[in-house]
Amino acid sequence: MNSAIIMALSALVFALGFRFYSKFLATKIAKLDDRNPTPAVKFNDGKDYVPTNKWVVLFYHYATIAGAGVLLGPTLAAQYGWLPCIIWILTATCLAGGVHDFMVMFLSVRNDGKSIGEIARKELGRLGWITVSLATFFMATVAVSGMGMGLISALEHNPWATFTVMMTIPISLFMYAYERWVRRKTLEASVIGLAILMALFFAAGALQH
C-alpha cells in the first residue's frame, strides 16, 4: 500500500479521535471548565508554580514522556509487518496512552498539582498511598530502563547521533536565555532552537563520513 495513503488515513483517525473522543472525555468525564484556576495560578510562587505558555507546557509533556510502549511498542510491532505497527500506534494512542496521560494530568490539576501518590493517600488512605507509590516507582523504573536500552542500541556506533542528542542540552539553555532576556517570543525561540539542532544533525552526519 502507498505510504501516503497510510499517512492520510492515520491523520484522519487522529483527527476524529481528537475531535470526538477527546471532547467526550473533556466534557463528559473530566468536565473541564476554563473558569477554574490551575494550581500554577492559585499558588504562583515563581518557583514550583508558574503560569506558563500553553505551547511550552504541551511540548514539555511531549518531551518528558515516560512510557516505553509508545516508543518501543511500534518497534516491536514492526517485526510482524507494517499493519500491526500502524494498528498499535493508532489504537494505543487514541484509546490507552492518550487517555491515561490526559486523565492523570487532569487529576493532578484538579487536586492542586499533587502527585498520584498524594491523591491516592487522600482517596484510599495510607495503604493505597504506599501501594500506588511503589507501583509507580517500579513501573517508571522498568519503563526508563527499557527506553534506555533501546536508546543505547540505537546510538551505539552512531557518534553523530550521540553528538546531536548531547547538544539538545546547551540548545535548550540557549532557548531559555533567548526567551528570557532577548525576546519574549516562545515560537521564535523554538524555531531558532530547532534550526540549530537540525543544522548540527546534518553537520555531524557529514563530518562522520
CSV table of C-alpha atoms in Angstrom, one decimal:
chain,number,residue,atom,x,y,z
A,1,MET,CA,0.0,0.0,0.0
A,2,ASN,CA,1.2,3.5,-0.8
A,3,SER,CA,2.7,5.2,2.3
A,4,ALA,CA,0.9,8.4,1.6
A,5,ILE,CA,-2.5,6.7,1.9
A,6,ILE,CA,-1.4,5.2,5.2
A,7,MET,CA,-0.3,8.6,6.5
A,8,ALA,CA,-3.6,10.2,5.3
A,9,LEU,CA,-5.7,7.5,7.0
A,10,SER,CA,-3.7,7.7,10.2
A,11,ALA,CA,-4.1,11.5,10.3
A,12,LEU,CA,-7.8,11.1,9.8
A,13,VAL,CA,-8.1,8.7,12.7
A,14,PHE,CA,-6.1,11.0,15.0
A,15,ALA,CA,-8.3,14.0,13.8
A,16,LEU,CA,-11.5,12.1,14.5
A,17,GLY,CA,-10.2,10.9,17.9
A,18,PHE,CA,-9.2,14.4,18.9
A,19,ARG,CA,-12.5,15.9,17.6
A,20,PHE,CA,-14.9,13.4,19.2
A,21,TYR,CA,-13.3,11.1,21.8
A,22,SER,CA,-11.2,13.7,23.5
A,23,LYS,CA,-14.1,16.1,23.5
A,24,PHE,CA,-16.2,13.4,25.2
A,25,LEU,CA,-13.5,12.8,27.8
A,26,ALA,CA,-13.1,16.5,28.5
A,27,THR,CA,-16.8,17.5,28.7
A,28,LYS,CA,-18.5,14.3,30.0
A,29,ILE,CA,-15.9,12.6,32.1
A,30,ALA,CA,-13.4,15.3,33.3
A,31,LYS,CA,-15.9,18.2,32.9
A,32,LEU,CA,-13.2,20.7,32.3
A,33,ASP,CA,-14.1,24.4,32.9
A,34,ASP,CA,-11.8,27.3,31.9
A,35,ARG,CA,-13.1,29.3,34.8
A,36,ASN,CA,-11.4,27.0,37.3
A,37,PRO,CA,-7.9,28.4,38.1
A,38,THR,CA,-5.0,26.0,37.7
A,39,PRO,CA,-2.5,25.3,40.5
A,40,ALA,CA,0.0,27.5,38.7
A,41,VAL,CA,-2.3,30.5,39.0
A,42,LYS,CA,-3.6,29.7,42.5
A,43,PHE,CA,-0.2,29.1,44.1
A,44,ASN,CA,2.0,31.2,41.8
A,45,ASP,CA,5.3,31.5,43.7
A,46,GLY,CA,7.7,32.0,40.8
A,47,LYS,CA,9.4,28.6,41.6
A,48,ASP,CA,7.3,25.4,41.7
A,49,TYR,CA,4.1,27.0,40.5
A,50,VAL,CA,4.5,29.3,37.5
A,51,PRO,CA,1.8,30.2,34.8
A,52,THR,CA,3.4,29.0,31.6
A,53,ASN,CA,2.8,29.4,27.9
A,54,LYS,CA,0.5,26.6,26.8
A,55,TRP,CA,2.8,25.5,23.9
A,56,VAL,CA,5.7,25.2,26.3
A,57,VAL,CA,3.6,23.0,28.6
A,58,LEU,CA,2.5,20.9,25.7
A,59,PHE,CA,5.9,20.2,24.3
A,60,TYR,CA,7.4,19.8,27.8
A,61,HIS,CA,4.9,16.9,28.4
A,62,TYR,CA,5.6,15.6,25.0
A,63,ALA,CA,9.4,15.5,25.5
A,64,THR,CA,9.2,14.0,29.0
A,65,ILE,CA,7.1,11.1,28.2
A,66,ALA,CA,8.0,8.1,30.5
A,67,GLY,CA,6.0,5.3,28.8
A,68,ALA,CA,8.0,2.7,27.0
A,69,GLY,CA,5.0,1.4,25.0
A,70,VAL,CA,4.7,4.5,22.7
A,71,LEU,CA,8.4,4.3,21.8
A,72,LEU,CA,9.3,0.6,21.9
A,73,GLY,CA,5.8,-0.7,21.1
A,74,PRO,CA,5.8,0.3,17.4
A,75,THR,CA,9.4,-1.0,17.1
A,76,LEU,CA,8.4,-4.4,18.4
A,77,ALA,CA,5.2,-4.5,16.4
A,78,ALA,CA,7.1,-3.7,13.2
A,79,GLN,CA,8.7,-7.1,13.4
A,80,TYR,CA,5.4,-8.6,12.4
A,81,GLY,CA,4.8,-6.2,9.5
A,82,TRP,CA,3.6,-2.7,8.9
A,83,LEU,CA,-0.1,-3.3,9.7
A,84,PRO,CA,0.4,-4.4,13.4
A,85,CYS,CA,2.7,-1.4,13.8
A,86,ILE,CA,0.1,1.0,12.5
A,87,ILE,CA,-2.7,-0.6,14.5
A,88,TRP,CA,-0.6,-0.4,17.6
A,89,ILE,CA,0.1,3.3,17.1
A,90,LEU,CA,-3.4,4.3,16.3
A,91,THR,CA,-5.3,2.3,18.9
A,92,ALA,CA,-2.8,2.7,21.7
A,93,THR,CA,-2.6,6.5,21.3
A,94,CYS,CA,-6.3,7.1,21.0
A,95,LEU,CA,-7.7,4.6,23.5
A,96,ALA,CA,-4.9,4.0,26.0
A,97,GLY,CA,-1.8,6.2,26.2
A,98,GLY,CA,-3.5,9.5,25.4
A,99,VAL,CA,-6.4,8.8,27.7
A,100,HIS,CA,-4.1,7.7,30.6
A,101,ASP,CA,-1.9,10.8,30.3
A,102,PHE,CA,-4.8,13.2,30.0
A,103,MET,CA,-6.7,11.8,33.0
A,104,VAL,CA,-3.6,11.7,35.2
A,105,MET,CA,-2.7,15.3,34.4
A,106,PHE,CA,-6.4,16.3,34.9
A,107,LEU,CA,-6.4,14.6,38.3
A,108,SER,CA,-3.2,16.4,39.3
A,109,VAL,CA,-4.5,19.8,38.2
A,110,ARG,CA,-7.9,19.2,39.9
A,111,ASN,CA,-6.1,18.3,43.2
A,112,ASP,CA,-3.8,21.4,43.4
A,113,GLY,CA,-0.9,19.8,41.5
A,114,LYS,CA,-0.4,16.8,43.8
A,115,SER,CA,1.2,13.6,42.6
A,116,ILE,CA,-0.7,10.4,42.0
A,117,GLY,CA,0.7,9.1,45.3
A,118,GLU,CA,-0.7,12.0,47.3
A,119,ILE,CA,-4.0,11.7,45.5
A,120,ALA,CA,-4.1,8.0,46.4
A,121,ARG,CA,-3.3,8.9,50.1
A,122,LYS,CA,-6.3,11.3,50.1
A,123,GLU,CA,-8.8,8.9,48.4
A,124,LEU,CA,-7.5,5.5,49.5
A,125,GLY,CA,-5.6,6.0,52.8
A,126,ARG,CA,-2.1,5.2,53.8
A,127,LEU,CA,-2.1,1.6,52.3
A,128,GLY,CA,-3.4,2.9,49.0
A,129,TRP,CA,-0.7,5.6,49.0
A,130,ILE,CA,2.1,3.1,49.7
A,131,THR,CA,0.8,0.7,47.0
A,132,VAL,CA,0.4,3.3,44.3
A,133,SER,CA,3.7,4.9,45.1
A,134,LEU,CA,5.6,1.6,44.9
A,135,ALA,CA,3.8,0.6,41.7
A,136,THR,CA,4.5,3.9,40.1
A,137,PHE,CA,8.2,3.7,41.1
A,138,PHE,CA,8.7,0.2,39.7
A,139,MET,CA,6.8,0.9,36.5
A,140,ALA,CA,8.7,4.1,35.9
A,141,THR,CA,12.0,2.3,36.6
A,142,VAL,CA,11.2,-0.5,34.2
A,143,ALA,CA,10.0,1.9,31.5
A,144,VAL,CA,13.0,4.2,31.8
A,145,SER,CA,15.3,1.2,31.8
A,146,GLY,CA,13.7,-0.3,28.7
A,147,MET,CA,13.8,3.0,26.9
A,148,GLY,CA,17.4,3.4,28.0
A,149,MET,CA,18.4,0.1,26.5
A,150,GLY,CA,16.6,1.0,23.3
A,151,LEU,CA,18.3,4.3,23.0
A,152,ILE,CA,21.7,2.8,23.7
A,153,SER,CA,21.2,0.3,21.0
A,154,ALA,CA,20.1,3.0,18.6
A,155,LEU,CA,23.1,5.3,19.4
A,156,GLU,CA,25.7,2.6,19.5
A,157,HIS,CA,28.3,3.1,16.8
A,158,ASN,CA,26.5,6.3,15.8
A,159,PRO,CA,28.7,9.1,17.2
A,160,TRP,CA,26.9,11.8,15.1
A,161,ALA,CA,23.5,10.8,16.6
A,162,THR,CA,25.0,10.8,20.1
A,163,PHE,CA,26.5,14.2,19.5
A,164,THR,CA,23.2,15.6,18.3
A,165,VAL,CA,21.3,14.3,21.3
A,166,MET,CA,24.0,15.7,23.6
A,167,MET,CA,23.7,19.1,22.0
A,168,THR,CA,20.0,19.4,22.9
A,169,ILE,CA,21.0,20.4,26.4
A,170,PRO,CA,23.0,23.6,25.5
A,171,ILE,CA,20.5,24.4,22.8
A,172,SER,CA,17.7,24.3,25.5
A,173,LEU,CA,19.7,26.6,27.7
A,174,PHE,CA,20.2,29.0,24.8
A,175,MET,CA,16.5,28.9,24.0
A,176,TYR,CA,15.7,29.7,27.7
A,177,ALA,CA,18.2,32.6,27.7
A,178,TYR,CA,16.9,33.9,24.4
A,179,GLU,CA,13.3,33.9,25.5
A,180,ARG,CA,14.0,35.3,29.0
A,181,TRP,CA,16.5,38.1,28.2
A,182,VAL,CA,16.4,38.8,24.5
A,183,ARG,CA,12.9,38.5,23.0
A,184,ARG,CA,10.0,37.0,24.9
A,185,LYS,CA,8.7,35.1,22.0
A,186,THR,CA,8.3,31.3,22.5
A,187,LEU,CA,7.7,30.4,18.9
A,188,GLU,CA,10.7,32.4,17.7
A,189,ALA,CA,13.0,30.8,20.3
A,190,SER,CA,11.6,27.3,19.3
A,191,VAL,CA,12.2,27.9,15.6
A,192,ILE,CA,15.8,29.1,16.2
A,193,GLY,CA,16.5,26.1,18.5
A,194,LEU,CA,15.1,23.6,16.0
A,195,ALA,CA,17.1,25.2,13.2
A,196,ILE,CA,20.3,24.9,15.2
A,197,LEU,CA,19.5,21.3,16.1
A,198,MET,CA,18.8,20.3,12.5
A,199,ALA,CA,22.0,22.1,11.3
A,200,LEU,CA,24.0,20.2,13.9
A,201,PHE,CA,22.3,16.9,12.9
A,202,PHE,CA,23.3,17.3,9.2
A,203,ALA,CA,26.7,18.7,10.0
A,204,ALA,CA,27.6,15.9,12.4
A,205,GLY,CA,26.4,13.3,9.8
A,206,ALA,CA,28.6,14.9,7.1
A,207,LEU,CA,31.6,15.0,9.4
A,208,GLN,CA,31.2,11.3,10.3
A,209,HIS,CA,31.5,10.4,6.7
